mmCIF file of C-alpha atoms in Angstrom:
data_model
loop_
_atom_site.group_PDB
_atom_site.id
_atom_site.type_symbol
_atom_site.label_atom_id
_atom_site.label_comp_id
_atom_site.label_asym_id
_atom_site.label_seq_id
_atom_site.Cartn_x
_atom_site.Cartn_y
_atom_site.Cartn_z
ATOM 1 C CA MET A 14 0.000 0.000 0.000
ATOM 2 C CA SER A 15 1.489 3.327 -1.087
ATOM 3 C CA THR A 16 0.991 6.319 1.147
ATOM 4 C CA GLY A 17 2.380 8.874 -1.302
ATOM 5 C CA PRO A 18 5.393 11.093 -0.913
ATOM 6 C CA SER A 19 6.659 12.204 2.476
ATOM 7 C CA THR A 20 5.479 15.678 3.333
ATOM 8 C CA PRO A 21 5.993 18.119 6.199
ATOM 9 C CA CYS A 22 2.616 19.759 5.530
ATOM 10 C CA ILE A 23 0.568 20.328 8.688
ATOM 11 C CA LYS A 24 -2.334 21.993 6.830
ATOM 12 C CA VAL A 25 -1.375 25.487 8.051
ATOM 13 C CA CYS A 26 -0.707 26.932 4.622
ATOM 14 C CA ALA A 27 0.250 30.602 4.652
ATOM 15 C CA VAL A 28 3.406 32.072 3.185
ATOM 16 C CA SER A 29 5.114 34.790 5.179
ATOM 17 C CA GLY A 30 5.754 37.938 3.164
ATOM 18 C CA GLN A 31 8.826 38.564 5.295
ATOM 19 C CA SER A 32 10.576 35.200 4.967
ATOM 20 C CA GLY A 33 8.910 33.768 1.852
ATOM 21 C CA LEU A 34 8.401 30.492 3.714
ATOM 22 C CA CYS A 35 5.238 28.657 4.675
ATOM 23 C CA VAL A 36 4.528 29.420 8.328
ATOM 24 C CA GLY A 37 3.243 25.867 8.830
ATOM 25 C CA CYS A 38 5.994 23.729 7.348
ATOM 26 C CA GLY A 39 8.865 26.086 6.464
ATOM 27 C CA ARG A 40 9.041 25.274 2.750
ATOM 28 C CA SER A 41 9.457 27.926 0.067
ATOM 29 C CA LEU A 42 6.898 28.341 -2.707
ATOM 30 C CA PRO A 43 9.236 26.753 -5.315
ATOM 31 C CA GLU A 44 9.760 23.762 -3.001
ATOM 32 C CA ILE A 45 6.014 23.381 -2.462
ATOM 33 C CA ALA A 46 5.345 23.648 -6.205
ATOM 34 C CA SER A 47 7.937 21.022 -7.133
ATOM 35 C CA TRP A 48 7.339 18.682 -4.172
ATOM 36 C CA GLY A 49 5.577 15.966 -6.164
ATOM 37 C CA ARG A 50 8.393 15.842 -8.724
ATOM 38 C CA LEU A 51 11.222 15.533 -6.188
ATOM 39 C CA SER A 52 12.765 12.200 -5.285
ATOM 40 C CA GLU A 53 12.165 10.863 -1.792
ATOM 41 C CA ALA A 54 15.830 11.593 -0.980
ATOM 42 C CA GLU A 55 15.417 15.230 -2.070
ATOM 43 C CA ARG A 56 12.227 15.577 -0.004
ATOM 44 C CA LEU A 57 13.915 14.095 3.065
ATOM 45 C CA ALA A 58 16.903 16.428 2.661
ATOM 46 C CA ILE A 59 14.617 19.467 2.566
ATOM 47 C CA MET A 60 12.566 18.175 5.479
ATOM 48 C CA ALA A 61 15.761 17.877 7.549
ATOM 49 C CA GLU A 62 16.330 21.640 7.093
ATOM 50 C CA LEU A 63 12.815 22.747 8.018
ATOM 51 C CA PRO A 64 13.061 22.828 11.837
ATOM 52 C CA ALA A 65 16.035 25.212 11.658
ATOM 53 C CA ARG A 66 14.256 27.394 9.089
ATOM 54 C CA LEU A 67 11.161 27.666 11.271
ATOM 55 C CA GLU A 68 13.272 28.521 14.329
ATOM 56 C CA ALA A 69 15.149 31.198 12.360
ATOM 57 C CA THR A 70 11.912 32.806 11.196
ATOM 58 C CA LYS A 71 10.545 32.799 14.766
ATOM 59 C CA ALA A 72 13.738 34.437 16.035
ATOM 60 C CA ALA A 73 13.607 37.089 13.292
ATOM 61 C CA SER A 74 10.043 38.144 14.082
#
């Protein structure tokens, strides 16, 4: 049974005008747009960066 690609989406989809990142998951619009075309390895690499991105945007605000 396939569950589809891994995703960090938490259904809080709003892009910050300040950072350009989704406030829910931390991805950029280009990353979100290309997510379905990325390999699982590419998705996992991006997902590994997201906690630090979200922390940086919290610290900057």
